[in-house]
Amino acid sequence: MRITDTSDLWWKTAVVYCLDVETFLDWNGDGIGDLEGLAQRIDYLADLGVTCLWLMPFYPTPERDDGYDISDFYAVDPRLGSLGDLVEVIRTANDRGIRVIADLVVNHTSRQHPWFQAARSSPDSPFRDFYVWRDEPPEEQPDPVFPDQEDSVWTYDEQAGQYYLHRFYKEQPDLNVTNPRVRDEIAKMMGFWLELGLAGFRVDAVPFFLETMGVEGAADGEGEDFADPHAYLRSLRSFLGRRVGDGVLLGEVNLPHEEQLEFFGGDDGDELTMLFDFIAMQKMYLSLARADAGPLAEALLARPETSSDCQWATFVRNHDELTLDKLSDAERQEVFAAFGPEERMQVYGRGLTRRLPPMLDGDPRRVRMVYSLLFSLPGTPVLFYGEEIGMGENLEAEGRLAVRTPMQWTSGENGGFSSAAAEELPGPVVEGPFGPEHVNVADQRRDPGSLLNFVRQLVRRYRECPELGWGRFAVLEQPVPAVLAHSVTWDEACTVAVHNLGPDACTVPLTLEGAGPGDRLVDLLGDGETPLGEGGSVELPLDGYGHRWLRWVRPGDRRLP
């Protein structure tokens, strides 16, 4: 194993941290988080061990979809700061060893975008074909992404005299990616932000972006200018490589594993660099609900093999609803019953608007076990801001905004997020047992036993075990259904992890094939080591909701324990 291999494909062992500038820290006191405030907290992220900062949309927006309805792709929302402020953030982050990526939202624009305003003004406008228009909507059409807000993906525009396509809100008309001019604009947009120092993009709604639904002459991707949508994705990856040799495209592709493989570029691995593993995330919650590791193990084993240039991104929570759409109806109801039994906790009939700690009733054993599990799984861990301190949600906020509450820095007013009046904030601060008086950064920084310091330890150990990002995953057979025992191996390096998803203490018997005399397992999250018996046998005690990481050490191993 050469540790130097990890520097080129840096994303395979990255620690990604997602935040919304608007809700992270308000520095000028106007109630809205800003880039200057983010710059003041770069050292906090560096101390946590973050190596890749993912910024949610910071572009000008009418705020119909919390920033994902963009009215100018080449600017910063003036409420958040300026282009100069963004460059200062990127520069400061880079100095601390943190790369910065941003949301690339190119499936749609805001209805207020100049392109759409020009497109609707005349059928002869050069921007008319930037969008998808119909005289009459087709009889058959898919369900809107937000079924509680929209009853159709087609909306009539009085000025244009036609219907336009929108898979999301009607305020977000879909771009026509079959138009080569649109594709050129997307490349120029990427090039602009890369020149300002971004290391890549998190690509929003990729399957919708590549769809050609409703485009005349381009049904099912057979249009003259867009015969192969994945060829376009390959061209974007190639463009990124030319502009930034080690740039990354992190894709949102919530599809079955087999279809996700196509978005990686198959065996060639020449499309998206990374994909979120939505399947494993959903099965993890099913396993937690059942106290049975089987569903999660099955999902991880079902991951298709990818190119060595690609990577799975693992996560517990993200900025959207906690989607459970790939579970069966019965499985989804199990998770709802366990973690979101009230109707106000559920959204779109497919997901939850909750963060992890409240779902687990604040049980610190379970919360720590889940984050230990996250960092021990093969792939690149992605954290959503506030997870490191155990923030909760505010169910008084509408839908997905319940988990996009202001960051909790101190126990003071507004959780130290802003000195402005509460009504000036972008959303309500969390209240109750997960509010800032009980959960905040300042207190946890001073507490060696806090969740923040535990997550910091997980990050450090993850970075010290590159096999977790590069290695071969295996489920280790053992008789306890509640326990996931697995190993990740890269050349001679091997990490073994055991996680108890149930409340009862147990002893886990394992056999590690290929063990020799003097081999031992060294605890990475605590003190102690366990010698391997004859044939690689070992018994590992686990508390209820317990977890252990163990490095398989052989005689002559020169790695630090």
Coordinates of C-alpha atoms in Angstrom, one line a residue:
M1 CA 0.0 0.0 0.0
R2 CA 1.3 3.4 -0.9
I3 CA -0.1 6.3 1.1
T4 CA 0.9 8.6 -1.7
D5 CA -1.8 7.1 -4.0
T6 CA -4.4 8.9 -1.9
S7 CA -3.2 12.3 -2.9
D8 CA -4.3 12.2 -6.5
L9 CA -7.7 10.7 -5.9
W10 CA -8.3 12.8 -2.9
W11 CA -12.0 12.4 -2.9
K12 CA -11.7 8.7 -2.0
T13 CA -10.6 9.6 1.6
A14 CA -12.2 13.0 1.9
V15 CA -14.4 14.2 4.7
V16 CA -17.2 16.3 3.2
Y17 CA -19.1 18.9 5.2
C18 CA -22.3 20.5 3.7
L19 CA -23.6 23.8 4.8
D20 CA -25.9 26.6 3.8
V21 CA -24.1 30.0 4.1
E22 CA -27.5 31.6 4.9
T23 CA -27.9 29.5 8.1
F24 CA -24.3 29.0 9.2
L25 CA -23.1 32.3 10.8
D26 CA -24.3 35.9 10.5
W27 CA -21.3 38.2 10.9
N28 CA -22.8 41.6 10.0
G29 CA -25.9 41.3 12.3
D30 CA -28.6 41.6 9.6
G31 CA -30.1 38.2 10.6
I32 CA -28.8 36.3 7.5
G33 CA -25.7 34.1 7.5
D34 CA -23.0 35.4 5.2
L35 CA -19.7 34.5 3.6
E36 CA -17.8 36.7 6.1
G37 CA -19.2 34.7 8.9
L38 CA -18.3 31.4 7.2
A39 CA -14.7 32.7 6.8
Q40 CA -14.6 33.2 10.5
R41 CA -15.4 29.5 11.1
I42 CA -13.0 27.9 8.6
D43 CA -10.7 27.1 11.5
Y44 CA -13.5 25.3 13.3
L45 CA -14.0 23.1 10.2
A46 CA -10.3 22.5 9.9
D47 CA -10.2 21.5 13.6
L48 CA -13.0 19.1 13.0
G49 CA -11.0 17.5 10.2
V50 CA -13.1 18.5 7.2
T51 CA -11.2 18.3 3.9
C52 CA -13.9 19.2 1.5
L53 CA -16.5 22.0 2.1
W54 CA -19.7 21.7 0.1
L55 CA -21.6 25.0 -0.2
M56 CA -25.3 24.9 -0.9
P57 CA -26.5 27.5 -3.5
F58 CA -25.2 31.0 -2.7
Y59 CA -26.4 32.5 -6.0
P60 CA -29.1 35.3 -6.4
T61 CA -32.5 33.8 -5.9
P62 CA -36.2 34.7 -5.3
E63 CA -36.0 32.0 -2.6
R64 CA -39.0 29.8 -3.8
D65 CA -36.9 26.7 -3.2
D66 CA -34.4 27.8 -0.6
G67 CA -31.8 28.9 -3.1
Y68 CA -32.3 26.2 -5.7
D69 CA -34.3 28.6 -7.9
I70 CA -31.4 30.6 -9.3
S71 CA -31.8 33.9 -11.2
D72 CA -28.1 34.5 -12.0
F73 CA -25.6 31.7 -12.3
Y74 CA -22.6 34.1 -12.3
A75 CA -23.1 36.0 -9.1
V76 CA -23.4 35.8 -5.3
D77 CA -26.7 36.6 -3.5
P78 CA -26.0 40.1 -2.2
R79 CA -27.5 39.1 1.2
L80 CA -24.6 36.7 1.6
G81 CA -21.8 38.9 0.4
S82 CA -19.9 39.3 -2.8
L83 CA -17.7 37.4 -5.2
G84 CA -14.7 38.9 -3.4
D85 CA -16.0 37.4 -0.1
L86 CA -16.4 34.0 -1.7
V87 CA -12.8 34.1 -3.0
E88 CA -11.7 34.9 0.5
V89 CA -13.5 31.9 1.8
I90 CA -12.0 29.6 -0.8
R91 CA -8.5 31.0 -0.3
T92 CA -8.7 30.6 3.5
A93 CA -10.2 27.1 3.2
N94 CA -7.5 26.1 0.8
D95 CA -4.8 27.4 3.2
R96 CA -6.2 25.1 5.9
G97 CA -6.2 22.1 3.5
I98 CA -9.9 22.2 2.7
R99 CA -11.1 22.1 -0.9
V100 CA -14.4 23.8 -1.7
I101 CA -17.2 22.6 -4.0
A102 CA -20.5 24.2 -4.7
D103 CA -24.0 23.1 -5.9
L104 CA -24.2 23.0 -9.7
V105 CA -28.0 23.5 -10.3
V106 CA -28.5 23.2 -14.0
N107 CA -31.7 21.2 -14.3
H108 CA -33.7 24.4 -14.1
T109 CA -33.5 28.1 -13.5
S110 CA -35.7 30.5 -11.6
R111 CA -38.7 31.8 -13.5
Q112 CA -37.1 35.3 -12.9
H113 CA -33.9 34.3 -14.7
P114 CA -33.2 36.6 -17.7
W115 CA -33.1 33.5 -20.0
F116 CA -36.7 32.6 -19.1
Q117 CA -37.9 36.2 -19.2
A118 CA -36.5 36.5 -22.8
A119 CA -37.8 33.0 -23.7
R120 CA -41.4 33.9 -22.8
S121 CA -41.4 37.2 -24.5
S122 CA -41.5 35.8 -28.1
P123 CA -41.5 32.5 -29.9
D124 CA -38.7 34.0 -32.0
S125 CA -36.5 34.7 -29.0
P126 CA -33.1 33.0 -29.2
F127 CA -33.7 31.9 -25.7
R128 CA -37.1 30.2 -26.5
D129 CA -35.4 26.8 -27.0
F130 CA -33.5 27.1 -23.7
Y131 CA -36.7 25.7 -22.1
V132 CA -39.2 23.0 -23.0
W133 CA -42.6 24.2 -24.4
R134 CA -45.8 22.6 -25.5
D135 CA -49.1 23.9 -26.9
E136 CA -50.8 21.3 -24.8
P137 CA -49.3 19.1 -22.0
P138 CA -49.1 15.4 -22.8
E139 CA -51.8 13.2 -21.4
E140 CA -49.3 11.0 -19.6
Q141 CA -46.8 12.7 -17.4
P142 CA -44.8 11.8 -14.3
D143 CA -45.7 13.0 -10.8
P144 CA -44.1 16.3 -9.7
V145 CA -41.2 16.1 -7.3
F146 CA -43.2 18.0 -4.8
P147 CA -46.7 16.4 -5.0
D148 CA -48.1 18.4 -2.1
Q149 CA -47.3 21.7 -3.9
E150 CA -47.8 21.0 -7.6
D151 CA -50.4 18.9 -9.4
S152 CA -48.7 18.9 -12.8
V153 CA -45.2 19.2 -14.3
W154 CA -46.6 21.5 -17.0
T155 CA -47.7 25.1 -16.3
Y156 CA -49.3 27.5 -18.8
D157 CA -47.5 30.9 -19.2
E158 CA -49.9 33.6 -20.4
Q159 CA -47.2 35.8 -22.0
A160 CA -45.6 32.9 -23.9
G161 CA -49.0 31.3 -24.8
Q162 CA -47.6 27.8 -24.2
Y163 CA -47.0 25.4 -21.4
Y164 CA -43.5 24.9 -20.0
L165 CA -42.0 21.9 -18.3
H166 CA -41.0 21.9 -14.6
R167 CA -40.2 18.7 -12.7
F168 CA -39.9 20.8 -9.4
Y169 CA -41.9 23.9 -8.5
K170 CA -43.6 25.9 -11.3
E171 CA -41.2 28.7 -10.4
Q172 CA -38.4 26.5 -11.7
P173 CA -38.7 25.9 -15.4
D174 CA -36.6 23.1 -16.7
L175 CA -33.7 23.9 -19.1
N176 CA -33.7 22.1 -22.4
V177 CA -30.4 20.2 -22.3
T178 CA -30.8 19.0 -25.9
N179 CA -30.1 22.5 -27.0
P180 CA -26.3 22.8 -27.7
R181 CA -26.4 26.4 -26.6
V182 CA -27.7 25.4 -23.2
R183 CA -24.9 22.8 -22.9
D184 CA -22.3 25.4 -23.8
E185 CA -23.7 27.8 -21.2
I186 CA -23.4 25.1 -18.5
A187 CA -19.8 24.5 -19.4
K188 CA -19.0 28.2 -19.3
M189 CA -20.7 28.5 -16.0
M190 CA -18.6 25.6 -14.6
G191 CA -15.5 27.2 -16.0
F192 CA -16.3 30.5 -14.3
W193 CA -16.5 29.1 -10.8
L194 CA -13.5 26.8 -11.3
E195 CA -11.5 29.9 -12.2
L196 CA -12.5 31.4 -8.8
G197 CA -11.0 28.4 -7.1
L198 CA -13.7 25.7 -6.7
A199 CA -12.5 22.1 -6.7
G200 CA -15.6 20.8 -8.3
F201 CA -19.4 20.5 -7.9
R202 CA -22.2 18.7 -6.2
V203 CA -24.5 18.1 -9.2
D204 CA -28.1 18.5 -8.4
A205 CA -30.9 16.2 -9.7
V206 CA -28.7 14.5 -12.3
P207 CA -31.3 12.1 -13.8
F208 CA -33.8 15.0 -14.3
F209 CA -31.0 17.1 -15.8
L210 CA -30.3 14.5 -18.5
E211 CA -34.0 13.8 -19.2
T212 CA -35.4 14.8 -22.6
M213 CA -39.1 14.4 -21.6
G214 CA -41.3 16.7 -23.6
V215 CA -38.7 17.9 -26.0
E216 CA -40.0 17.6 -29.6
G217 CA -37.8 15.2 -31.6
A218 CA -35.9 14.1 -28.5
A219 CA -38.1 11.5 -26.9
D220 CA -36.1 9.1 -24.8
G221 CA -32.9 10.8 -25.7
E222 CA -33.1 10.1 -29.4
G223 CA -33.0 13.7 -30.5
E224 CA -30.5 14.6 -33.3
D225 CA -28.5 16.8 -31.0
F226 CA -28.7 14.6 -27.9
A227 CA -28.7 11.0 -28.9
D228 CA -26.7 9.9 -25.8
P229 CA -27.3 11.9 -22.6
H230 CA -24.4 10.1 -20.9
A231 CA -22.0 11.3 -23.6
Y232 CA -22.8 14.8 -22.4
L233 CA -22.1 13.8 -18.8
R234 CA -18.8 12.4 -20.0
S235 CA -18.0 15.6 -21.8
L236 CA -18.6 17.6 -18.5
R237 CA -16.3 15.2 -16.6
S238 CA -13.6 15.7 -19.4
F239 CA -14.1 19.5 -19.3
L240 CA -13.6 19.5 -15.5
G241 CA -10.5 17.4 -15.9
R242 CA -9.0 19.8 -18.4
R243 CA -9.8 22.9 -16.2
V244 CA -9.0 21.3 -12.8
G245 CA -7.0 18.1 -13.1
D246 CA -8.3 16.7 -9.8
G247 CA -11.7 18.2 -9.8
V248 CA -14.8 16.2 -8.6
L249 CA -18.4 15.8 -9.6
L250 CA -20.5 14.6 -6.7
G251 CA -23.8 13.5 -8.1
E252 CA -27.3 13.3 -6.6
V253 CA -28.7 10.2 -8.3
N254 CA -31.4 8.5 -6.2
L255 CA -31.8 5.4 -8.4
P256 CA -31.3 1.6 -7.9
H257 CA -27.6 0.6 -7.7
E258 CA -27.5 -0.9 -11.2
E259 CA -28.7 2.4 -12.7
Q260 CA -26.4 4.4 -10.6
L261 CA -23.5 2.5 -12.1
E262 CA -24.4 4.0 -15.5
F263 CA -24.0 7.5 -14.1
F264 CA -20.4 6.6 -12.9
G265 CA -19.7 5.7 -16.5
G266 CA -19.7 2.0 -16.0
D267 CA -16.3 0.3 -16.0
D268 CA -14.7 3.3 -17.5
G269 CA -15.6 5.6 -14.6
D270 CA -15.6 8.6 -16.9
E271 CA -18.8 10.4 -15.8
L272 CA -19.7 11.3 -12.2
T273 CA -16.8 11.0 -9.8
M274 CA -18.9 10.2 -6.8
L275 CA -22.5 9.2 -6.1
F276 CA -24.4 9.3 -2.9
D277 CA -25.4 5.8 -1.8
F278 CA -29.1 6.5 -1.2
I279 CA -29.9 2.7 -1.1
A280 CA -27.5 2.0 1.8
M281 CA -28.7 5.1 3.7
Q282 CA -32.4 4.0 3.5
K283 CA -31.6 0.4 4.4
M284 CA -29.5 1.7 7.4
Y285 CA -32.6 3.3 8.8
L286 CA -34.6 0.1 8.3
S287 CA -31.9 -1.8 10.1
L288 CA -32.0 0.7 13.0
A289 CA -35.8 0.4 13.2
R290 CA -35.6 -3.4 13.3
A291 CA -32.3 -3.6 15.4
D292 CA -31.3 -6.0 12.6
A293 CA -28.1 -5.4 10.6
G294 CA -29.3 -7.6 7.7
P295 CA -30.9 -5.0 5.4
L296 CA -27.9 -2.7 5.6
A297 CA -25.4 -5.5 5.0
E298 CA -27.5 -6.7 2.0
A299 CA -27.4 -3.2 0.5
L300 CA -23.7 -2.8 1.0
L301 CA -23.0 -6.2 -0.6
A302 CA -25.3 -5.3 -3.5
R303 CA -23.2 -2.2 -4.5
P304 CA -21.9 -2.8 -8.0
E305 CA -18.1 -2.7 -8.6
T306 CA -17.0 0.7 -9.8
S307 CA -13.9 2.1 -11.5
S308 CA -11.0 2.8 -9.1
D309 CA -11.4 6.5 -10.1
C310 CA -15.0 6.6 -8.6
Q311 CA -16.3 6.5 -5.1
W312 CA -19.5 6.0 -3.1
A313 CA -20.5 8.9 -0.8
T314 CA -22.1 7.7 2.5
F315 CA -24.3 9.8 4.7
V316 CA -26.8 9.7 7.6
R317 CA -28.6 13.0 6.8
N318 CA -28.6 15.6 4.1
H319 CA -30.3 18.9 3.4
D320 CA -33.5 17.5 1.9
E321 CA -36.1 15.2 3.4
L322 CA -34.8 11.9 4.6
T323 CA -36.1 10.0 1.6
L324 CA -37.3 6.5 2.0
D325 CA -38.6 6.1 -1.5
K326 CA -36.5 3.0 -2.3
L327 CA -38.0 1.0 0.6
S328 CA -41.2 -1.1 0.1
D329 CA -44.4 0.4 1.4
A330 CA -44.3 -1.9 4.4
E331 CA -40.6 -1.2 5.1
R332 CA -41.3 2.6 4.9
Q333 CA -44.1 2.3 7.4
E334 CA -41.7 0.5 9.8
V335 CA -39.3 3.4 9.6
F336 CA -42.1 5.9 10.0
A337 CA -43.4 4.1 13.0
A338 CA -40.0 3.9 14.7
F339 CA -38.7 7.4 13.9
G340 CA -41.5 9.7 12.6
P341 CA -44.9 8.5 13.8
E342 CA -46.5 11.9 13.7
E343 CA -47.9 13.2 10.4
R344 CA -46.0 16.5 10.8
M345 CA -42.7 14.5 10.8
Q346 CA -43.4 13.0 7.4
V347 CA -43.4 14.6 4.0
Y348 CA -44.5 13.7 0.5
G349 CA -45.5 10.3 1.7
R350 CA -41.9 9.1 1.2
G351 CA -39.6 10.8 3.8
L352 CA -39.0 12.3 7.2
T353 CA -38.2 15.9 8.1
R354 CA -36.2 15.0 11.2
R355 CA -32.5 14.8 12.2
L356 CA -31.0 11.7 13.7
P357 CA -30.7 12.6 17.5
P358 CA -34.4 13.3 18.0
M359 CA -35.3 10.2 16.0
L360 CA -33.2 8.2 18.5
D361 CA -34.7 9.9 21.5
G362 CA -31.4 11.6 22.2
D363 CA -29.8 8.3 23.3
P364 CA -26.1 9.2 23.1
R365 CA -25.1 5.5 22.7
R366 CA -27.2 5.1 19.6
V367 CA -26.2 8.4 18.1
R368 CA -22.5 7.7 18.5
M369 CA -22.9 4.2 17.2
V370 CA -24.6 5.5 14.0
Y371 CA -21.8 8.0 13.3
S372 CA -19.2 5.4 14.1
L373 CA -20.9 3.2 11.5
L374 CA -21.0 6.0 9.0
F375 CA -17.2 6.6 9.1
S376 CA -16.3 2.9 9.1
L377 CA -18.3 2.0 6.0
P378 CA -16.4 1.9 2.7
G379 CA -16.7 5.2 0.9
T380 CA -16.5 8.9 1.6
P381 CA -18.5 10.3 4.6
V382 CA -20.6 13.4 4.1
L383 CA -21.8 15.4 7.1
F384 CA -24.6 18.0 7.1
Y385 CA -23.8 21.0 9.3
G386 CA -24.7 20.5 12.9
E387 CA -24.5 16.8 12.8
E388 CA -21.2 16.9 14.7
I389 CA -22.9 18.4 17.7
G390 CA -26.2 16.5 17.6
M391 CA -28.5 19.3 16.4
G392 CA -32.2 18.5 16.1
E393 CA -34.9 19.8 13.8
N394 CA -37.7 22.4 14.3
L395 CA -40.9 20.9 13.2
E396 CA -42.6 24.3 13.2
A397 CA -40.6 25.1 10.0
E398 CA -42.3 23.9 6.8
G399 CA -41.2 20.6 5.2
R400 CA -37.5 20.3 4.5
L401 CA -36.8 23.6 6.2
A402 CA -37.2 21.8 9.5
V403 CA -33.6 20.6 9.3
R404 CA -32.2 23.8 7.8
T405 CA -32.2 25.8 11.0
P406 CA -29.6 28.2 12.2
M407 CA -26.3 26.7 13.4
Q408 CA -26.0 26.5 17.2
W409 CA -22.7 28.1 18.2
T410 CA -23.4 29.1 21.8
S411 CA -26.1 28.9 24.4
G412 CA -26.9 32.5 24.0
E413 CA -29.5 34.4 22.0
N414 CA -30.2 32.8 18.6
G415 CA -27.7 30.1 19.5
G416 CA -24.9 32.6 18.7
F417 CA -25.9 32.5 15.1
S418 CA -26.9 36.2 14.9
S419 CA -27.3 39.3 17.0
A420 CA -30.4 40.3 15.1
A421 CA -34.0 39.9 16.3
A422 CA -35.4 36.4 16.0
E423 CA -37.9 37.4 13.4
E424 CA -35.0 38.6 11.1
L425 CA -33.4 35.1 10.9
P426 CA -33.9 32.8 7.8
G427 CA -35.7 30.3 10.0
P428 CA -36.6 29.5 13.6
V429 CA -33.9 28.2 15.9
V430 CA -34.4 24.7 17.3
E431 CA -36.3 24.7 20.6
G432 CA -36.5 22.2 23.5
P433 CA -33.9 19.6 24.5
F434 CA -32.0 20.0 21.2
G435 CA -32.0 23.8 21.3
P436 CA -28.8 25.8 21.7
E437 CA -29.1 26.0 25.5
H438 CA -28.4 22.2 25.5
V439 CA -26.6 21.6 22.2
N440 CA -24.0 24.0 21.0
V441 CA -20.4 24.2 19.8
A442 CA -18.9 26.3 22.6
D443 CA -19.9 23.9 25.4
Q444 CA -18.9 20.8 23.5
R445 CA -15.5 22.1 22.6
R446 CA -14.7 22.2 26.3
D447 CA -16.1 18.8 27.0
P448 CA -13.8 15.9 26.2
G449 CA -16.7 13.5 26.3
S450 CA -18.9 15.5 23.9
L451 CA -20.3 14.3 20.6
L452 CA -18.2 17.0 18.9
N453 CA -15.0 15.5 20.2
F454 CA -16.2 12.0 19.4
V455 CA -16.9 13.0 15.8
R456 CA -13.5 14.7 15.7
Q457 CA -11.9 11.4 16.8
L458 CA -13.9 9.5 14.1
V459 CA -12.6 11.9 11.4
R460 CA -9.0 11.5 12.6
R461 CA -9.2 7.7 12.6
Y462 CA -11.0 7.6 9.3
R463 CA -8.2 9.7 7.7
E464 CA -5.6 7.4 9.3
C465 CA -7.3 4.3 7.7
P466 CA -7.2 5.0 3.9
E467 CA -8.4 1.4 3.4
L468 CA -11.9 2.7 4.4
G469 CA -11.9 4.8 1.2
W470 CA -9.9 2.5 -1.1
G471 CA -10.4 -1.0 0.2
R472 CA -12.4 -4.2 -0.4
F473 CA -15.5 -4.5 1.8
A474 CA -16.6 -7.8 3.4
V475 CA -19.3 -8.8 5.8
L476 CA -17.9 -11.1 8.5
E477 CA -20.1 -14.0 9.5
Q478 CA -21.2 -14.1 13.1
P479 CA -24.4 -15.2 14.8
V480 CA -25.8 -12.0 16.3
P481 CA -28.5 -10.5 14.0
A482 CA -28.2 -7.0 15.5
V483 CA -24.5 -6.7 14.8
L484 CA -22.8 -5.7 11.6
A485 CA -19.3 -7.0 11.6
H486 CA -17.3 -6.0 8.5
S487 CA -13.8 -5.6 7.3
V488 CA -12.3 -3.2 4.7
T489 CA -9.0 -4.4 3.2
W490 CA -6.5 -2.6 1.0
D491 CA -3.3 -4.5 0.2
E492 CA -1.9 -5.4 3.6
A493 CA -4.0 -2.9 5.5
C494 CA -7.2 -4.1 7.1
T495 CA -9.7 -2.4 9.5
V496 CA -12.4 -4.5 11.2
A497 CA -15.5 -2.8 12.6
V498 CA -18.3 -4.2 14.7
H499 CA -21.5 -2.3 15.5
N500 CA -24.4 -3.4 17.7
L501 CA -27.7 -2.0 16.4
G502 CA -29.6 -3.5 19.4
P503 CA -29.9 -2.5 23.0
D504 CA -28.5 -5.8 24.5
A505 CA -24.9 -6.4 25.2
C506 CA -23.4 -9.4 23.4
T507 CA -20.2 -11.2 22.5
V508 CA -19.3 -11.4 18.8
P509 CA -17.3 -14.4 17.7
L510 CA -15.3 -13.8 14.4
T511 CA -12.8 -15.7 12.3
L512 CA -10.3 -13.7 10.3
E513 CA -9.0 -15.8 7.4
G514 CA -5.3 -15.7 6.8
A515 CA -4.3 -14.8 10.3
G516 CA -0.9 -15.9 11.5
P517 CA 1.1 -16.2 14.8
G518 CA 1.4 -12.9 16.6
D519 CA -1.5 -11.2 14.7
R520 CA -3.7 -9.0 16.9
L521 CA -6.5 -6.5 16.7
V522 CA -5.7 -3.1 18.1
D523 CA -8.6 -0.8 19.3
L524 CA -8.7 2.5 17.4
L525 CA -11.4 4.2 19.4
G526 CA -10.1 3.2 22.8
D527 CA -7.3 1.5 24.6
G528 CA -6.4 -2.2 24.4
E529 CA -5.8 -4.9 21.9
T530 CA -7.0 -8.5 21.4
P531 CA -4.7 -11.3 20.2
L532 CA -6.1 -13.5 17.4
G533 CA -6.4 -17.2 18.3
E534 CA -5.6 -20.2 16.2
G535 CA -7.1 -19.9 12.7
G536 CA -7.8 -16.2 13.3
S537 CA -10.5 -16.7 15.9
V538 CA -11.5 -14.0 18.3
E539 CA -14.4 -13.0 20.5
L540 CA -15.3 -9.3 20.8
P541 CA -17.6 -8.1 23.6
L542 CA -20.0 -5.3 22.7
D543 CA -22.3 -3.2 24.9
G544 CA -25.8 -2.4 23.8
Y545 CA -25.5 0.0 20.9
G546 CA -21.8 -0.6 21.2
H547 CA -19.2 -0.1 18.5
R548 CA -15.5 -0.9 18.0
W549 CA -12.9 -0.2 15.3
L550 CA -9.9 -2.6 15.2
R551 CA -6.8 -2.5 13.2
W552 CA -5.5 -5.9 12.2
V553 CA -1.8 -5.7 13.1
R554 CA 0.7 -8.3 12.0
P555 CA 4.3 -8.8 13.3
G556 CA 6.6 -6.2 11.7
D557 CA 3.7 -3.8 10.8
R558 CA 5.1 -0.3 10.9
R559 CA 1.9 1.6 11.0
L560 CA 1.2 3.6 14.2
P561 CA -1.5 1.9 16.4

